[in-house]
Amino acid sequence: MGVPFLNILLGFPTGWFLTSRAIEKTEDPFESARDSLKKGLLTSLFTMVQMIFIWWPFFLKFFEKGFDFKNTGIPYILYTPKASLTGWLVLMVIISPFLKMLMTVFGSMLVLAKIKNSPKIN
């Protein structure tokens, strides 16, 4: 149904990989953290564009007169079918990309914590 569960989970190894590469280029952990946040925002934006593309037909249903919101196949997470569709669209288009960004940043922060706590070899 367009739930970006795998996209959200893919944010973790993406953040891990991007930060590992950023650390190889620069030794500054703050620059690597800034870079990982920028790239996390880019991946989140890409997921948001995907979700808008997938869910666009349901956005258009709000402007159709007499549309039956009960038979959309969307789970009833709120009291009425129209409110449930609205909540579902907000969940898919706004909250899911935000969760992907959080997973990307979480993966990158784990890499930075590992690097910061590792002993220096002279």
PDB file of C-alpha atoms in Angstrom:
ATOM      1  CA  MET A   1       0.000   0.000   0.000  1.00  0.00           C
ATOM      2  CA  GLY A   2       2.932   2.356  -0.220  1.00  0.00           C
ATOM      3  CA  VAL A   3       4.116   2.088   3.377  1.00  0.00           C
ATOM      4  CA  PRO A   4       7.825   2.998   3.276  1.00  0.00           C
ATOM      5  CA  PHE A   5       8.853   0.538   5.988  1.00  0.00           C
ATOM      6  CA  LEU A   6      11.876  -0.699   4.056  1.00  0.00           C
ATOM      7  CA  ASN A   7      12.835   2.872   3.139  1.00  0.00           C
ATOM      8  CA  ILE A   8      12.840   3.791   6.811  1.00  0.00           C
ATOM      9  CA  LEU A   9      14.971   0.769   7.696  1.00  0.00           C
ATOM     10  CA  LEU A  10      17.340   1.530   4.821  1.00  0.00           C
ATOM     11  CA  GLY A  11      18.070   4.877   6.482  1.00  0.00           C
ATOM     12  CA  PHE A  12      20.232   3.180   9.116  1.00  0.00           C
ATOM     13  CA  PRO A  13      22.818   1.568   6.785  1.00  0.00           C
ATOM     14  CA  THR A  14      22.699   4.677   4.581  1.00  0.00           C
ATOM     15  CA  GLY A  15      23.695   6.893   7.501  1.00  0.00           C
ATOM     16  CA  TRP A  16      26.350   4.396   8.543  1.00  0.00           C
ATOM     17  CA  PHE A  17      27.865   4.247   5.059  1.00  0.00           C
ATOM     18  CA  LEU A  18      27.719   7.974   4.317  1.00  0.00           C
ATOM     19  CA  THR A  19      29.331   8.911   7.620  1.00  0.00           C
ATOM     20  CA  SER A  20      32.043   6.275   7.239  1.00  0.00           C
ATOM     21  CA  ARG A  21      32.929   7.796   3.874  1.00  0.00           C
ATOM     22  CA  ALA A  22      32.786  11.337   5.271  1.00  0.00           C
ATOM     23  CA  ILE A  23      35.177  10.386   8.065  1.00  0.00           C
ATOM     24  CA  GLU A  24      37.638   8.976   5.533  1.00  0.00           C
ATOM     25  CA  LYS A  25      37.633  12.320   3.697  1.00  0.00           C
ATOM     26  CA  THR A  26      37.851  14.560   6.771  1.00  0.00           C
ATOM     27  CA  GLU A  27      38.939  13.715  10.278  1.00  0.00           C
ATOM     28  CA  ASP A  28      36.658  16.358  11.799  1.00  0.00           C
ATOM     29  CA  PRO A  29      33.675  14.643  13.468  1.00  0.00           C
ATOM     30  CA  PHE A  30      31.634  17.863  13.442  1.00  0.00           C
ATOM     31  CA  GLU A  31      32.001  18.189   9.682  1.00  0.00           C
ATOM     32  CA  SER A  32      31.012  14.539   9.300  1.00  0.00           C
ATOM     33  CA  ALA A  33      27.951  15.097  11.502  1.00  0.00           C
ATOM     34  CA  ARG A  34      26.912  18.133   9.438  1.00  0.00           C
ATOM     35  CA  ASP A  35      27.409  16.172   6.237  1.00  0.00           C
ATOM     36  CA  SER A  36      25.363  13.246   7.530  1.00  0.00           C
ATOM     37  CA  LEU A  37      22.521  15.575   8.505  1.00  0.00           C
ATOM     38  CA  LYS A  38      22.529  17.137   5.027  1.00  0.00           C
ATOM     39  CA  LYS A  39      22.504  13.736   3.358  1.00  0.00           C
ATOM     40  CA  GLY A  40      19.833  12.516   5.743  1.00  0.00           C
ATOM     41  CA  LEU A  41      17.669  15.440   4.692  1.00  0.00           C
ATOM     42  CA  LEU A  42      18.297  14.586   1.032  1.00  0.00           C
ATOM     43  CA  THR A  43      17.288  10.958   1.489  1.00  0.00           C
ATOM     44  CA  SER A  44      14.230  12.097   3.432  1.00  0.00           C
ATOM     45  CA  LEU A  45      13.283  14.478   0.639  1.00  0.00           C
ATOM     46  CA  PHE A  46      13.656  11.659  -1.894  1.00  0.00           C
ATOM     47  CA  THR A  47      11.337   9.462   0.181  1.00  0.00           C
ATOM     48  CA  MET A  48       8.834  12.307   0.474  1.00  0.00           C
ATOM     49  CA  VAL A  49       8.791  12.741  -3.308  1.00  0.00           C
ATOM     50  CA  GLN A  50       8.194   8.996  -3.678  1.00  0.00           C
ATOM     51  CA  MET A  51       5.321   9.107  -1.202  1.00  0.00           C
ATOM     52  CA  ILE A  52       3.720  12.103  -2.925  1.00  0.00           C
ATOM     53  CA  PHE A  53       3.965  10.261  -6.233  1.00  0.00           C
ATOM     54  CA  ILE A  54       2.403   7.104  -4.769  1.00  0.00           C
ATOM     55  CA  TRP A  55      -0.370   8.793  -2.782  1.00  0.00           C
ATOM     56  CA  TRP A  56      -1.263  11.597  -5.232  1.00  0.00           C
ATOM     57  CA  PRO A  57      -4.461   9.875  -6.474  1.00  0.00           C
ATOM     58  CA  PHE A  58      -5.781   9.807  -2.908  1.00  0.00           C
ATOM     59  CA  PHE A  59      -5.082  13.531  -2.495  1.00  0.00           C
ATOM     60  CA  LEU A  60      -7.265  14.179  -5.525  1.00  0.00           C
ATOM     61  CA  LYS A  61     -10.144  12.180  -4.004  1.00  0.00           C
ATOM     62  CA  PHE A  62     -10.784  14.959  -1.476  1.00  0.00           C
ATOM     63  CA  PHE A  63     -11.994  17.229  -4.282  1.00  0.00           C
ATOM     64  CA  GLU A  64     -14.373  14.717  -5.874  1.00  0.00           C
ATOM     65  CA  LYS A  65     -18.014  15.145  -4.969  1.00  0.00           C
ATOM     66  CA  GLY A  66     -19.661  12.065  -3.552  1.00  0.00           C
ATOM     67  CA  PHE A  67     -16.473  10.029  -3.174  1.00  0.00           C
ATOM     68  CA  ASP A  68     -16.957   6.992  -0.915  1.00  0.00           C
ATOM     69  CA  PHE A  69     -14.172   7.250   1.674  1.00  0.00           C
ATOM     70  CA  LYS A  70     -15.210   3.954   3.283  1.00  0.00           C
ATOM     71  CA  ASN A  71     -13.961   1.815   0.399  1.00  0.00           C
ATOM     72  CA  THR A  72     -10.441   3.188   0.014  1.00  0.00           C
ATOM     73  CA  GLY A  73      -8.697   0.305   1.762  1.00  0.00           C
ATOM     74  CA  ILE A  74      -7.111   2.650   4.289  1.00  0.00           C
ATOM     75  CA  PRO A  75      -7.217   1.429   7.911  1.00  0.00           C
ATOM     76  CA  TYR A  76      -9.624   3.321  10.138  1.00  0.00           C
ATOM     77  CA  ILE A  77      -7.168   4.912  12.531  1.00  0.00           C
ATOM     78  CA  LEU A  78      -9.479   7.817  13.397  1.00  0.00           C
ATOM     79  CA  TYR A  79     -13.230   8.124  13.942  1.00  0.00           C
ATOM     80  CA  THR A  80     -14.458   8.792  10.401  1.00  0.00           C
ATOM     81  CA  PRO A  81     -13.242   7.403   7.071  1.00  0.00           C
ATOM     82  CA  LYS A  82     -12.323  10.866   5.750  1.00  0.00           C
ATOM     83  CA  ALA A  83     -10.346  11.719   8.877  1.00  0.00           C
ATOM     84  CA  SER A  84      -8.647   8.314   8.703  1.00  0.00           C
ATOM     85  CA  LEU A  85      -7.588   8.952   5.108  1.00  0.00           C
ATOM     86  CA  THR A  86      -6.267  12.374   6.090  1.00  0.00           C
ATOM     87  CA  GLY A  87      -4.324  10.893   9.004  1.00  0.00           C
ATOM     88  CA  TRP A  88      -2.981   8.094   6.840  1.00  0.00           C
ATOM     89  CA  LEU A  89      -1.772  10.526   4.183  1.00  0.00           C
ATOM     90  CA  VAL A  90      -0.051  12.687   6.803  1.00  0.00           C
ATOM     91  CA  LEU A  91       1.545   9.559   8.234  1.00  0.00           C
ATOM     92  CA  MET A  92       2.794   8.359   4.857  1.00  0.00           C
ATOM     93  CA  VAL A  93       3.851  11.637   3.255  1.00  0.00           C
ATOM     94  CA  ILE A  94       5.223  13.638   6.196  1.00  0.00           C
ATOM     95  CA  ILE A  95       5.998  11.385   9.143  1.00  0.00           C
ATOM     96  CA  SER A  96       7.558   8.471   7.232  1.00  0.00           C
ATOM     97  CA  PRO A  97      10.249  10.610   5.536  1.00  0.00           C
ATOM     98  CA  PHE A  98      10.963  12.222   8.898  1.00  0.00           C
ATOM     99  CA  LEU A  99      11.471   8.755  10.413  1.00  0.00           C
ATOM    100  CA  LYS A 100      13.858   7.917   7.587  1.00  0.00           C
ATOM    101  CA  MET A 101      15.861  11.042   8.344  1.00  0.00           C
ATOM    102  CA  LEU A 102      15.984  10.053  12.005  1.00  0.00           C
ATOM    103  CA  MET A 103      17.224   6.568  11.107  1.00  0.00           C
ATOM    104  CA  THR A 104      19.893   8.030   8.827  1.00  0.00           C
ATOM    105  CA  VAL A 105      21.103  10.400  11.525  1.00  0.00           C
ATOM    106  CA  PHE A 106      20.966   7.609  14.119  1.00  0.00           C
ATOM    107  CA  GLY A 107      23.191   5.381  11.980  1.00  0.00           C
ATOM    108  CA  SER A 108      25.635   8.194  11.415  1.00  0.00           C
ATOM    109  CA  MET A 109      25.777   9.119  15.098  1.00  0.00           C
ATOM    110  CA  LEU A 110      26.581   5.511  15.988  1.00  0.00           C
ATOM    111  CA  VAL A 111      29.537   5.636  13.598  1.00  0.00           C
ATOM    112  CA  LEU A 112      30.701   8.930  15.109  1.00  0.00           C
ATOM    113  CA  ALA A 113      30.334   7.543  18.640  1.00  0.00           C
ATOM    114  CA  LYS A 114      32.347   4.480  17.657  1.00  0.00           C
ATOM    115  CA  ILE A 115      35.092   6.623  16.125  1.00  0.00           C
ATOM    116  CA  LYS A 116      35.170   9.020  19.058  1.00  0.00           C
ATOM    117  CA  ASN A 117      35.492   6.213  21.618  1.00  0.00           C
ATOM    118  CA  SER A 118      38.043   4.151  19.689  1.00  0.00           C
ATOM    119  CA  PRO A 119      41.619   4.273  20.987  1.00  0.00           C
ATOM    120  CA  LYS A 120      44.113   6.188  18.885  1.00  0.00           C
ATOM    121  CA  ILE A 121      46.978   4.137  17.490  1.00  0.00           C
ATOM    122  CA  ASN A 122      50.240   6.064  17.075  1.00  0.00           C
TER     123      ASN A 122
END
